[in-house]
Short mmCIF file of C-alpha atoms and ligand atoms in Angstrom, two decimals:
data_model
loop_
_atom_site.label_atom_id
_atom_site.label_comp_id
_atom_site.label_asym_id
_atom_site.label_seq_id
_atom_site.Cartn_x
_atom_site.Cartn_y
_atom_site.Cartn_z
CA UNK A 8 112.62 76.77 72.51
CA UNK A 9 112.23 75.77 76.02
CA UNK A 10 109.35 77.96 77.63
CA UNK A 11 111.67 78.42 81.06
CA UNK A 12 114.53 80.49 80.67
CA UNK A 13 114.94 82.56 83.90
CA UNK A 14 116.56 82.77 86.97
CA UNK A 15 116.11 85.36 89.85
CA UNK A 16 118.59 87.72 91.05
CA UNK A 17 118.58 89.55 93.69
CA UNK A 18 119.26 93.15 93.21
CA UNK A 19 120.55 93.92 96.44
CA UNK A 20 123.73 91.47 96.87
CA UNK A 21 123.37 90.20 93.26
CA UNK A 22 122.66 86.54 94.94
CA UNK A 23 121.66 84.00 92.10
CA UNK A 24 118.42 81.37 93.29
CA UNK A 25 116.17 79.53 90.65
CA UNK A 26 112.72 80.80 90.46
CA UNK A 27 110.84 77.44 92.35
CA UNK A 28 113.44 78.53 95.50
CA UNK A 29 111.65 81.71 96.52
CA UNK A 30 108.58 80.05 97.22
CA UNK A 31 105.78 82.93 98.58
CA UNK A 32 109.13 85.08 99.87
CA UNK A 33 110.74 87.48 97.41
CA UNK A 34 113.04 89.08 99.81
CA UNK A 35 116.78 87.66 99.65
CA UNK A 36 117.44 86.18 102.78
CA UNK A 37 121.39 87.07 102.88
CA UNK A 38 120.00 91.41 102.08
CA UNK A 39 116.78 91.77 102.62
CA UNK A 40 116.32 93.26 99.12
CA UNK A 41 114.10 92.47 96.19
CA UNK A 42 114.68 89.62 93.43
CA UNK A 43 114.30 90.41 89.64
CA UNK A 44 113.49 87.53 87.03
CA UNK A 45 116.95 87.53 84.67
CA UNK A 46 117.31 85.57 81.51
CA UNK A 47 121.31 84.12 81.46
CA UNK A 48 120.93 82.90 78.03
CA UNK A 49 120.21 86.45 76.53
CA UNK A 50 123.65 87.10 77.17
CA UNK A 51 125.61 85.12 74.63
CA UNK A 52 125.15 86.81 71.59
CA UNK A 53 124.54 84.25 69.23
CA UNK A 54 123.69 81.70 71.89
CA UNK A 55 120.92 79.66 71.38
CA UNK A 56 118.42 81.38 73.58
CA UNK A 57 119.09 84.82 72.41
CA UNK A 58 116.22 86.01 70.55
CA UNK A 59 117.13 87.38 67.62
CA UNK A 60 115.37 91.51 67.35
CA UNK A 61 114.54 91.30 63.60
CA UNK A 62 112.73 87.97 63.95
CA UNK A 63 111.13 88.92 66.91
CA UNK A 64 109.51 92.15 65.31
CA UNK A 65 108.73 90.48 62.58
CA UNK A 66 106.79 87.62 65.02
CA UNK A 67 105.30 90.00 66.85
CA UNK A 68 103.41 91.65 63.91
CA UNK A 69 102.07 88.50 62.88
CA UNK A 70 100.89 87.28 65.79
CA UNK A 71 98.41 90.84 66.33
CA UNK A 72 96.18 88.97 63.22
CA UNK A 73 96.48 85.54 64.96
CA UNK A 74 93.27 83.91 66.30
CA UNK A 75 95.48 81.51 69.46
CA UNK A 76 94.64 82.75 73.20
CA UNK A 77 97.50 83.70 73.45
CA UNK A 78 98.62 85.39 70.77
CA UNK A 79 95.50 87.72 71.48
CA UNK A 80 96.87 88.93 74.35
CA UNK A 81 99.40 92.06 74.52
CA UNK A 82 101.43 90.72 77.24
CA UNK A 83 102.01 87.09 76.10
CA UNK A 84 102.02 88.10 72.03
CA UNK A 85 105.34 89.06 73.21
CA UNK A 86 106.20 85.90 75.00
CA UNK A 87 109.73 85.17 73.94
CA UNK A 88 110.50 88.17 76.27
CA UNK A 89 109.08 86.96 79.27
CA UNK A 90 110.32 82.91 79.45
CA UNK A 91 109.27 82.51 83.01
CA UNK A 92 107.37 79.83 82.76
CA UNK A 93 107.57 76.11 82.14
CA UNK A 94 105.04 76.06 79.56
CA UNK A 95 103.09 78.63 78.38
CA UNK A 96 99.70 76.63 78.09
CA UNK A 97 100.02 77.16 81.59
CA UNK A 98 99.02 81.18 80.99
CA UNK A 99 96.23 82.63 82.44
CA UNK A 100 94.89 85.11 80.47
CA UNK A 101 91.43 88.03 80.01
CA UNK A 102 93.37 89.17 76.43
CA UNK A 103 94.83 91.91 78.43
CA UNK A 104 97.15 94.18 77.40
CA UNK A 105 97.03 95.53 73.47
CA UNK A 106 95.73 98.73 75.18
CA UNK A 107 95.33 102.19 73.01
CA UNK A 108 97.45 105.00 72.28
CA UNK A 109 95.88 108.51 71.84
CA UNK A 110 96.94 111.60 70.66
CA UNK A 111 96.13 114.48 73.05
CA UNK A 112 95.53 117.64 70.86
CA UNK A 113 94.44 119.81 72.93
CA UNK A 114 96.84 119.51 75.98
CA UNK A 115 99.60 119.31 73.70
CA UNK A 116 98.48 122.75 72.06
CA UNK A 117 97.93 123.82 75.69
CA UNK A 118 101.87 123.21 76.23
CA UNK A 119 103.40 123.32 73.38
CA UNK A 120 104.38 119.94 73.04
CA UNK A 121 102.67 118.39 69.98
CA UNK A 122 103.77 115.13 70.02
CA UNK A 123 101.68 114.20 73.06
CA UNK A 124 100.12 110.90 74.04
CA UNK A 125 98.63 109.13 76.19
CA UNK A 126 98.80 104.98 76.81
CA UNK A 127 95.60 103.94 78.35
CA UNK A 128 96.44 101.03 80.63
CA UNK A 129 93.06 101.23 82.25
CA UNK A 130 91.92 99.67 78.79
CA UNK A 131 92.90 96.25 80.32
CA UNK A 132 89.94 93.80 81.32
CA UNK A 133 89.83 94.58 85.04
CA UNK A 134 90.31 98.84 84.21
CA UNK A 135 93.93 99.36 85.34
CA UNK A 136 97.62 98.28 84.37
CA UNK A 137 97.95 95.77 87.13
CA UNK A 138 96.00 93.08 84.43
CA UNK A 139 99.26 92.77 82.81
CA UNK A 140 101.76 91.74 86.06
CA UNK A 141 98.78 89.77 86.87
CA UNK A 142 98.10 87.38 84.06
CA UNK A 143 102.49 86.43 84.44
CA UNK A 144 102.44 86.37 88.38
CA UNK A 145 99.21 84.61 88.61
CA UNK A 146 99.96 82.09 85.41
CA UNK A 147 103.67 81.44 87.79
CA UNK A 148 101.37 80.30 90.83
CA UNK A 149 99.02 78.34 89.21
CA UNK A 150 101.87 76.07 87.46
CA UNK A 151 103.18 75.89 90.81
CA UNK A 152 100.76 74.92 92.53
CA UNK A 153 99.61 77.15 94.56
CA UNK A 154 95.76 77.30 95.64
CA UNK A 155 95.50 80.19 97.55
CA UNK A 156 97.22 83.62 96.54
CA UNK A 157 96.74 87.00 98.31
CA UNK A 158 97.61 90.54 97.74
CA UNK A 159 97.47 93.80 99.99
CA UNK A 160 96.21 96.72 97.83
CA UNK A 161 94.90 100.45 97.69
CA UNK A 162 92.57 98.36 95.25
CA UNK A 163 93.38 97.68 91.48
CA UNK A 164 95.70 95.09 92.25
CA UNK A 165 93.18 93.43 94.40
CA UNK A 166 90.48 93.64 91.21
CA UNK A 167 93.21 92.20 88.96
CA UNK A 168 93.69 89.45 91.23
CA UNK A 169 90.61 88.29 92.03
CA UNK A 170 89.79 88.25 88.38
CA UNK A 171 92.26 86.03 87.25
CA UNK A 172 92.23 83.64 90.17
CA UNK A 173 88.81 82.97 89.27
CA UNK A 174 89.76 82.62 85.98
CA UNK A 175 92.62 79.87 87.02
CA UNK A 176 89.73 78.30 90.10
CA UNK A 177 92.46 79.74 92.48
CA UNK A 178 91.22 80.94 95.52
CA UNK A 179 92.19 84.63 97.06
CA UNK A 180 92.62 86.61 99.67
CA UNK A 181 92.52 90.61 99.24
CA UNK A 182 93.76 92.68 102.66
CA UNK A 183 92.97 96.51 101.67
CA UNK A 184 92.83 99.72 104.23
CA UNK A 185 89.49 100.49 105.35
CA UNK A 186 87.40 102.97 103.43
CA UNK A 187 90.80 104.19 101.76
CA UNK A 188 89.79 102.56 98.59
CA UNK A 189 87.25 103.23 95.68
CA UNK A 190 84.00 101.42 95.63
CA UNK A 191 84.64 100.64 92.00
CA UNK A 192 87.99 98.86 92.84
CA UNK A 193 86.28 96.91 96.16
CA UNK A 194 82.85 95.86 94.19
CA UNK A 195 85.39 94.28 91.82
CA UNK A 196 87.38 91.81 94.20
CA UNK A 197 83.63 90.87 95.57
CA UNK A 198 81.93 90.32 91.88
CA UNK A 199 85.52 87.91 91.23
CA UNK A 200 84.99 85.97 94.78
CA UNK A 201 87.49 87.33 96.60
CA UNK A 202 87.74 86.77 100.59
CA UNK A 203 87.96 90.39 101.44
CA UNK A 204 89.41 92.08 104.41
CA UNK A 205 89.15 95.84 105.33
CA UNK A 206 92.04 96.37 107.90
CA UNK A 207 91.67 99.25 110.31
CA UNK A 208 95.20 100.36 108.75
CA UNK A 209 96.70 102.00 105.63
CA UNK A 210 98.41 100.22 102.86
CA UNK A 211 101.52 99.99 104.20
CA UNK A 212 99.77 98.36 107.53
CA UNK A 213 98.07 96.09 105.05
CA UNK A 214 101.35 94.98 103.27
CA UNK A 215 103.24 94.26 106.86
CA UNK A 216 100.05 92.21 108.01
CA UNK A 217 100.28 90.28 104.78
CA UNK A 218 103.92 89.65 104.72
CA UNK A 219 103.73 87.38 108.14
CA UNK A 220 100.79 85.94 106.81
CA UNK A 221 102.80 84.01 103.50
CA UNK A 222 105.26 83.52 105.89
CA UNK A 223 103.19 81.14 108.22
CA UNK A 224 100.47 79.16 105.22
CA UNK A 225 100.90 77.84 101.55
CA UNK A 226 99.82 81.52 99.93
CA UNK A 227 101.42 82.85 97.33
CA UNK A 228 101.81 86.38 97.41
CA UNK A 229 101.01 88.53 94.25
CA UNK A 230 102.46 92.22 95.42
CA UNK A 231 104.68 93.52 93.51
CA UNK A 232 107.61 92.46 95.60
CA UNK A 233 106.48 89.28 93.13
CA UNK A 234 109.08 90.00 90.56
CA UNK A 235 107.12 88.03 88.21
CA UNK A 236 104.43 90.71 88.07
CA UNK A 237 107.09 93.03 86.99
CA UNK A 238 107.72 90.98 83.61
CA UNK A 239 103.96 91.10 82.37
CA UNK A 240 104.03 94.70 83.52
CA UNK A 241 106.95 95.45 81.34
CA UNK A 242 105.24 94.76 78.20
CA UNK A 243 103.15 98.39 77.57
CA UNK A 244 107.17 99.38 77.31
CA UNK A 245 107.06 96.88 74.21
CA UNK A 246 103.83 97.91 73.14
CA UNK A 247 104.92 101.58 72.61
CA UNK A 248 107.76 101.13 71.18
CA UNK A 249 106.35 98.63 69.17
CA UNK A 250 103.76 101.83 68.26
CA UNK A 251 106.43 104.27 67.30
CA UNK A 252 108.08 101.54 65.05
CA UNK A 253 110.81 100.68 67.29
CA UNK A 254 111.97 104.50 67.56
CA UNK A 255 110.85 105.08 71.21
CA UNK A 256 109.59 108.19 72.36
CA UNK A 257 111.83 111.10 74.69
CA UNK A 258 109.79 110.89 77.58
CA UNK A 259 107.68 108.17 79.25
CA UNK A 260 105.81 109.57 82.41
CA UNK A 261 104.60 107.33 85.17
CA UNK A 262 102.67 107.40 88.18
CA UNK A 263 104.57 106.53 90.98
CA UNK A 264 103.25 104.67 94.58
CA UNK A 265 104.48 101.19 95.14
CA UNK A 266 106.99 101.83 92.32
CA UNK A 267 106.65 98.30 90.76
CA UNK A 268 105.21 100.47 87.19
CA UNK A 269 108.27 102.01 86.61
CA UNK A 270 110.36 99.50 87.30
CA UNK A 271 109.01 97.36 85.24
CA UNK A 272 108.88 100.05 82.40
CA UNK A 273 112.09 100.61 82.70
CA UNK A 274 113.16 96.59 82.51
CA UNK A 275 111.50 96.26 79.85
CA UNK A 276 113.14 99.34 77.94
CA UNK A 277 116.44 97.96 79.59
CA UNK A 278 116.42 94.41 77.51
CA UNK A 279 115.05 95.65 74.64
CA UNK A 280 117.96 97.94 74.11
CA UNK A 281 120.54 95.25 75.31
CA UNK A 282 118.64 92.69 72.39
CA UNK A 283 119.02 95.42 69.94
CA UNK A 284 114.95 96.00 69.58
CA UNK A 285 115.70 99.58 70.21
CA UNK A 286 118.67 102.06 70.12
CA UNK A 287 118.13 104.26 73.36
CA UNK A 288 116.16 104.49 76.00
CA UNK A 289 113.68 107.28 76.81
CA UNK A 290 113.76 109.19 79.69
CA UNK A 291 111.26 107.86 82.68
CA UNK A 292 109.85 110.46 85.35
CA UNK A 293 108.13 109.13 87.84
CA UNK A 294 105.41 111.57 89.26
CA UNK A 295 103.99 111.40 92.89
CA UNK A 296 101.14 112.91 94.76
CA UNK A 297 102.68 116.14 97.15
CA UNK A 298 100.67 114.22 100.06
CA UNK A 299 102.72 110.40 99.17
CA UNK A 300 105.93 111.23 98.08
CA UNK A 301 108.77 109.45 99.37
CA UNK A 302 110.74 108.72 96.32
CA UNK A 303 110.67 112.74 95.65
CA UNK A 304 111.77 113.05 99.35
CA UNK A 305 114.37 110.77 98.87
CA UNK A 306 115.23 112.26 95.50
CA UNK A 307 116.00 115.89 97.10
CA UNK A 308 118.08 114.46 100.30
CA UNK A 309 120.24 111.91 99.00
CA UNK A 310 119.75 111.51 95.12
CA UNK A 311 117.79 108.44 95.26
CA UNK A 312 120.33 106.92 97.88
CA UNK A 313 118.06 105.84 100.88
CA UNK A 314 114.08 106.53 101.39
CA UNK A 315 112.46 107.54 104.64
CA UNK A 316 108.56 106.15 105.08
CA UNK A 317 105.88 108.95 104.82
CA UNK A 318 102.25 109.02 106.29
CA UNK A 319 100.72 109.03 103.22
CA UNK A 320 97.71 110.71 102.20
CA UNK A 321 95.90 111.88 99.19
CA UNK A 322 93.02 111.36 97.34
CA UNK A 323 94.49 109.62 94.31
CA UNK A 324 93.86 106.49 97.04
CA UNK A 325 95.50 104.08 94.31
CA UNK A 326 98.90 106.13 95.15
CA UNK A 327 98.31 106.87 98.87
CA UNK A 328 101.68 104.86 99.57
CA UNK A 329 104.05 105.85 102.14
CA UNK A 330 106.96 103.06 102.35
CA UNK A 331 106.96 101.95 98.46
CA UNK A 332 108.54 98.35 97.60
CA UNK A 333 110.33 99.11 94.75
CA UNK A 334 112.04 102.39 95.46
CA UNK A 335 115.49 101.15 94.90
CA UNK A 336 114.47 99.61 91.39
CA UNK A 337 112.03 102.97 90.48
CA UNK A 338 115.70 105.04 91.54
CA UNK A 339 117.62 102.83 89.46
CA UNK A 340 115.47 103.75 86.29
CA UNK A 341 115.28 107.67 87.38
CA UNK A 342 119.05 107.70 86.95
CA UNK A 343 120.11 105.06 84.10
CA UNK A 344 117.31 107.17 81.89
CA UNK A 345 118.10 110.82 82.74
CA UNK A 346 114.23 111.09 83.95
CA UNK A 347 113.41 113.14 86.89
CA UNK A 348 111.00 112.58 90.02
CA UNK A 349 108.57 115.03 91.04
CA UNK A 350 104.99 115.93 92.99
CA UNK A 351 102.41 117.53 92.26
CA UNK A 352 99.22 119.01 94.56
CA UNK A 353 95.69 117.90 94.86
CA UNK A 354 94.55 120.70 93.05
CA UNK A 355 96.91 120.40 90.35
CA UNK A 356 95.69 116.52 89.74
CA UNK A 357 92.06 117.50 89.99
CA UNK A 358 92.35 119.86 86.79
CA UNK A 359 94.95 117.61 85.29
CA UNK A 360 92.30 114.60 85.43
CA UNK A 361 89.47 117.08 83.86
CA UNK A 362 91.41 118.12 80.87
CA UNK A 363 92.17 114.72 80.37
CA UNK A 364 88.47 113.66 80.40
CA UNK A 365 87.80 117.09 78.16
CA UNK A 366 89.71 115.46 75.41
CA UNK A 367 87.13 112.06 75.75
CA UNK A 368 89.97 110.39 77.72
CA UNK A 369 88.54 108.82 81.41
CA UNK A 370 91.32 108.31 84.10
CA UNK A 371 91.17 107.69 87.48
CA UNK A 372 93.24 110.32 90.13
CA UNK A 373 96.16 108.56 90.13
CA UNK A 374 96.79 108.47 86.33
CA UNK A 375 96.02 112.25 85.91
CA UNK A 376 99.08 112.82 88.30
CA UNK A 377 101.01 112.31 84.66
CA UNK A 378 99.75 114.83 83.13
CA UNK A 379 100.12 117.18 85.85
CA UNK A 380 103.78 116.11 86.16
CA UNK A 381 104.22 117.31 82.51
CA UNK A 382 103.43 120.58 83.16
CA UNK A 383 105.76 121.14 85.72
CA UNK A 384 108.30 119.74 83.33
CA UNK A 385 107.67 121.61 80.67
CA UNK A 386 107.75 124.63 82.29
CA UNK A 387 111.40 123.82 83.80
CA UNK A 388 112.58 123.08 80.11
CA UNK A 389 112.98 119.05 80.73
CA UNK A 390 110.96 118.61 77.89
CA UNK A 391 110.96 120.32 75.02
CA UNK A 392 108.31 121.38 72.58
CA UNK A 393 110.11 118.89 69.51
CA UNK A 394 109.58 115.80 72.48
CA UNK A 395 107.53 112.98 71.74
CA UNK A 396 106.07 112.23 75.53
CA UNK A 397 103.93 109.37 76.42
CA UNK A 398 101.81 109.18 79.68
CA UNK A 399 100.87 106.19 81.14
CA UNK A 400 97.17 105.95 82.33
CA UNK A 401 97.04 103.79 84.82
CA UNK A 402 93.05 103.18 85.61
CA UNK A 403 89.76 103.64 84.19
CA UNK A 404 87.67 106.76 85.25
CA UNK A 405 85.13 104.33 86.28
CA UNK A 406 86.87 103.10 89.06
CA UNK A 407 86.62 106.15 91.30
CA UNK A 408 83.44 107.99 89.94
CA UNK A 409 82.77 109.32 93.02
CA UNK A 410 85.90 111.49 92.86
CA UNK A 411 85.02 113.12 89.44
CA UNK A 412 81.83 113.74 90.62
CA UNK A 413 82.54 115.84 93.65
CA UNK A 414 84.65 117.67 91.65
CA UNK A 415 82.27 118.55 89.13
CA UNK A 416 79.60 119.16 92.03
CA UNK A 417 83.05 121.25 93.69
CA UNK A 418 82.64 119.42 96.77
CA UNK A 419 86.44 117.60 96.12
CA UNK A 420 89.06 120.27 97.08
CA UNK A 421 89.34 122.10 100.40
CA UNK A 422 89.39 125.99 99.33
CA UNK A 423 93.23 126.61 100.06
CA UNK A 424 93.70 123.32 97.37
CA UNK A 425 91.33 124.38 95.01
CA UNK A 426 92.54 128.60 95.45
CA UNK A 427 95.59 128.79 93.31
CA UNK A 428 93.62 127.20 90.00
CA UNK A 429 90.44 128.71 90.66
CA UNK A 430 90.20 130.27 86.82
CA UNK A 431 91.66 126.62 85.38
CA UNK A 432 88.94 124.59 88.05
CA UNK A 433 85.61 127.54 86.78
CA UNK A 434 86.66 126.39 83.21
CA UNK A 435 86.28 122.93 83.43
CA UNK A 436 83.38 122.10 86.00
CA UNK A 437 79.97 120.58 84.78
CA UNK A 438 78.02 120.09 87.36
CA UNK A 439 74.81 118.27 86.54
CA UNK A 440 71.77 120.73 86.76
CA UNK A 441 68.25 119.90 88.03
CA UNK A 442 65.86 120.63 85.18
CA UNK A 443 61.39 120.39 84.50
CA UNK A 444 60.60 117.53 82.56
CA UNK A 445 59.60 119.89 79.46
CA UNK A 446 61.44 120.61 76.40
CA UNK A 447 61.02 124.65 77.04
CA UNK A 448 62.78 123.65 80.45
CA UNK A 449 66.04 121.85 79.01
CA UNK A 450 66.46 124.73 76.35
CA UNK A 451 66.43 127.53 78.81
CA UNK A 452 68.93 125.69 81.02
CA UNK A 453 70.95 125.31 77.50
CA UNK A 454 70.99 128.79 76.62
CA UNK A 455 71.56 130.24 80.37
CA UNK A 456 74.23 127.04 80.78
CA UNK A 457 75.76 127.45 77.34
CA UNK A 458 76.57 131.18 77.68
CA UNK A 459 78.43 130.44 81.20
CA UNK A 460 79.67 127.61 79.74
CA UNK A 461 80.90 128.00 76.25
N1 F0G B 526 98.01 104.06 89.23
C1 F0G B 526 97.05 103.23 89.68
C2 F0G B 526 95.69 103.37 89.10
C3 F0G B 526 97.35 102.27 90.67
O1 F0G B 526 96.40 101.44 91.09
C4 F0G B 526 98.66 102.21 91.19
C5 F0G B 526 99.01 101.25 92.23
C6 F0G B 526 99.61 103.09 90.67
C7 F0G B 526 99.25 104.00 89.70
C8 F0G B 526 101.01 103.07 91.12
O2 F0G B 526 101.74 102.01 90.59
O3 F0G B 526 102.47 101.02 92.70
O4 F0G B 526 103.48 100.33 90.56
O5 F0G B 526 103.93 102.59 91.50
N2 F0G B 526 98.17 100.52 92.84
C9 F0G B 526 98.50 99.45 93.77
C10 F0G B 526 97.32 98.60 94.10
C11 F0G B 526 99.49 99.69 94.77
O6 F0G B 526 97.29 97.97 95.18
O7 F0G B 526 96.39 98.53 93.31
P1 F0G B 526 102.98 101.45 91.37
#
């Protein structure tokens, strides 16, 4: 099989250009609107360069007891899906992907959903999904050529990046918004090498800067405007369904701030269904923070028609994203699945992330926004309590300790955020207590603690 079998299209005008022809610019020039990587050949059923679904599964399963690179890794096990490049010894890969799946007992007691789990993208090597849209994007840039590549980013893409450009001897340039990211995310892009530039701007500042930049010197740019990101990013959509033994689940829940996740999530679901891997598609929601919410905006004005730019602002900083790339393709999943797109507060995301680390499970803000979402869901009778419901966890908890820390210490919420859940926010605080170096000392504190506490 020939490794390259993909063409971009743009999804504006429907234009058709080969992949080498967008060069660092993946805007159509007759629209303005975004490409997507399409495979011609899966179209003829029975054409040559149709994969066949049964042989594929079957492939797929062997391959998880294989030794080879790059069989090892979740995203390019599943190669014949993404054909994007001209060979795949090009790949660059950290064995991401392959990430877990947990049950969630006690939330899904909690709301009477018992099928309830969570996919931990923040598993990957760098701690956050963006590993996966990395190792394709990256992998396309290196066979091209390319020896510089750059991103803007609120600061996982920026880790990702800088990881596997050292990895490939690339060199890269990260633009983020001054002291609007988490340490974690900007002492990664510095441990990897990365030139790193804090702009006195936000994200969306950030993006605009970068987007002249490509224009004007040989960088390739690895945003997710990059629809090749999208295709390694599409592969936890394989992976659970791949779980659930091809059945897929009702719900899939996403974060939502540049859009690229669900878009890709919902791609991925897309051609598995039209190759026959799967026999529906489960609903996405896409869930934002109250304080970055465009796509909900846009969602209760027009349907999902046309999005107005927001100042953005919340403290899930990996989602503080006003004017999102993808919006049209995140709209276009909202509405082929039956999902739904909502918000949820600061507070609500707070207690949502500390029930989720209550059941052992570490996310950072922006993934907890998920689980918060579900509630809101539940309650309005989207989902119901027979539902099997995955979340996508989109970080590591490590990434922003300092945020789970001032919550615990109570310093994280304003009181008007923090009133409406004071009984849920008493519950689940542990602040660390100062404690005598004696053992009488540490079991008073455990009995006085323990009867707050337990
Ligand atoms: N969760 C985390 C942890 C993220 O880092 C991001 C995006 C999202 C969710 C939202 O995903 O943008 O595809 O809708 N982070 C970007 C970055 C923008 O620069 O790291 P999205």
């Amino acid at each position: 099989m020939n490794d390259n079998l993909h063409q971009l299209r743009c999804c504006g005008c429907g234009v058709r250009i080969r992949g080498d022809q967008a060069g660092s610019i993946f805007r159509c020039k007759d629209c303005g609107d975004l490409f997507e990587v399409e495979y011609p050949g899966w179209g003829l059923v029975g054409g040559t360069d149709r994969p066949n679904a049964g042989a594929l599964k079957w492939l797929w399963r062997e391959r998880r007891a294989s030794g080879e690179l790059l069989d090892r890794s979740g995203v390019w096990r599943f190669r014949e899906l993404l054909p994007i490049l001209d060979s795949f010894g090009n790949a660059v890969t950290l064995q991401e992907g392959n990430t877990p799946l947990y049950h969630l007992p006690r939330a899904a007691k909690a709301l009477g959903v018992d099928q309830l789990f969570a996919k931990h993208q923040g598993m990957n090597p760098t701690g956050s999904f963006k590993d996966t849209g990395m190792t394709s994007a990256l992998s396309v840039a290196k066979e091209r050529g390319f020896e510089w590549v750059a991103c803007a980013s609120t600061g996982n893409t920026s880790a990702a990046m800088a990881a596997y450009a050292a990895r490939a001897g690339l060199k890269c340039l990260v633009l983020i918004p001054q002291g609007k990211i988490a340490w974690g995310k900007l002492s990664q892009a510095m441990d990897y090498g990365a030139v790193t530039c804090q702009l006195k701007t936000d994200f969306d500042g950030c993006v605009r800067v970068l987007s002249t930049i490509v224009q004007q010197a040989p960088i390739y740019l690895l945003n997710s405007v990059n629809p090749y990101r999208l295709e390694g990013q599409k592969t936890p959509a394989l992976e659970i369904a791949e779980y659930f033994d091809w059945s897929v689940p009702e719900h899939i829940l996403v974060p939502g701030g540049n859009l690229a996740n669900s878009s890709a999530l919902g791609k991925g679901l897309r051609e598995m269904k039209a190759l026959g891997l799967i026999s529906r598609l489960p609903k996405i929601s896409v869930i934002q923070a109250e304080g970055a919410n465009p796509l909900v905006r846009s969602f209760v004005a027009n349907d999902g028609q046309k999005l107005e730019p927001v100042a953005a602002n919340t403290r899930a900083t990996a989602i503080r994203i006003g004017n999102p790339a993808s919006w049209r393709k995140a709209a276009k999943v909202i509405h082929e699945t039956g999902g739904w797109c909502l918000d949820v507060t600061e507070g609500e995301i707070a207690v949502a992330k500390a029930e989720l680390g209550r059941e052992g499970i570490g996310s950072e803000p922006a993934s907890a926004v998920t689980l918060a979402g579900l509630k809101k869901l539940v309650a309005d009778g989207k989902v119901a309590p027979s539902d099997t419901v995955v979340l996508l966890l989109t970080g590591h908890t490590l990434k922003d300790a300092d945020y789970t820390i001032d919550f615990h210490r109570g310093t994280l919420l304003k009181p008007e955020e923090a009133e409406p859940l004071l009984p849920e926010i008493a519950a689940l605080r542990r602040d660390a207590v100062e404690v005598e170096a004696t053992p009488d000392s540490v079991l008073n504190a455990l009995k006085e603690i323990s009867g707050r506490w337990v």
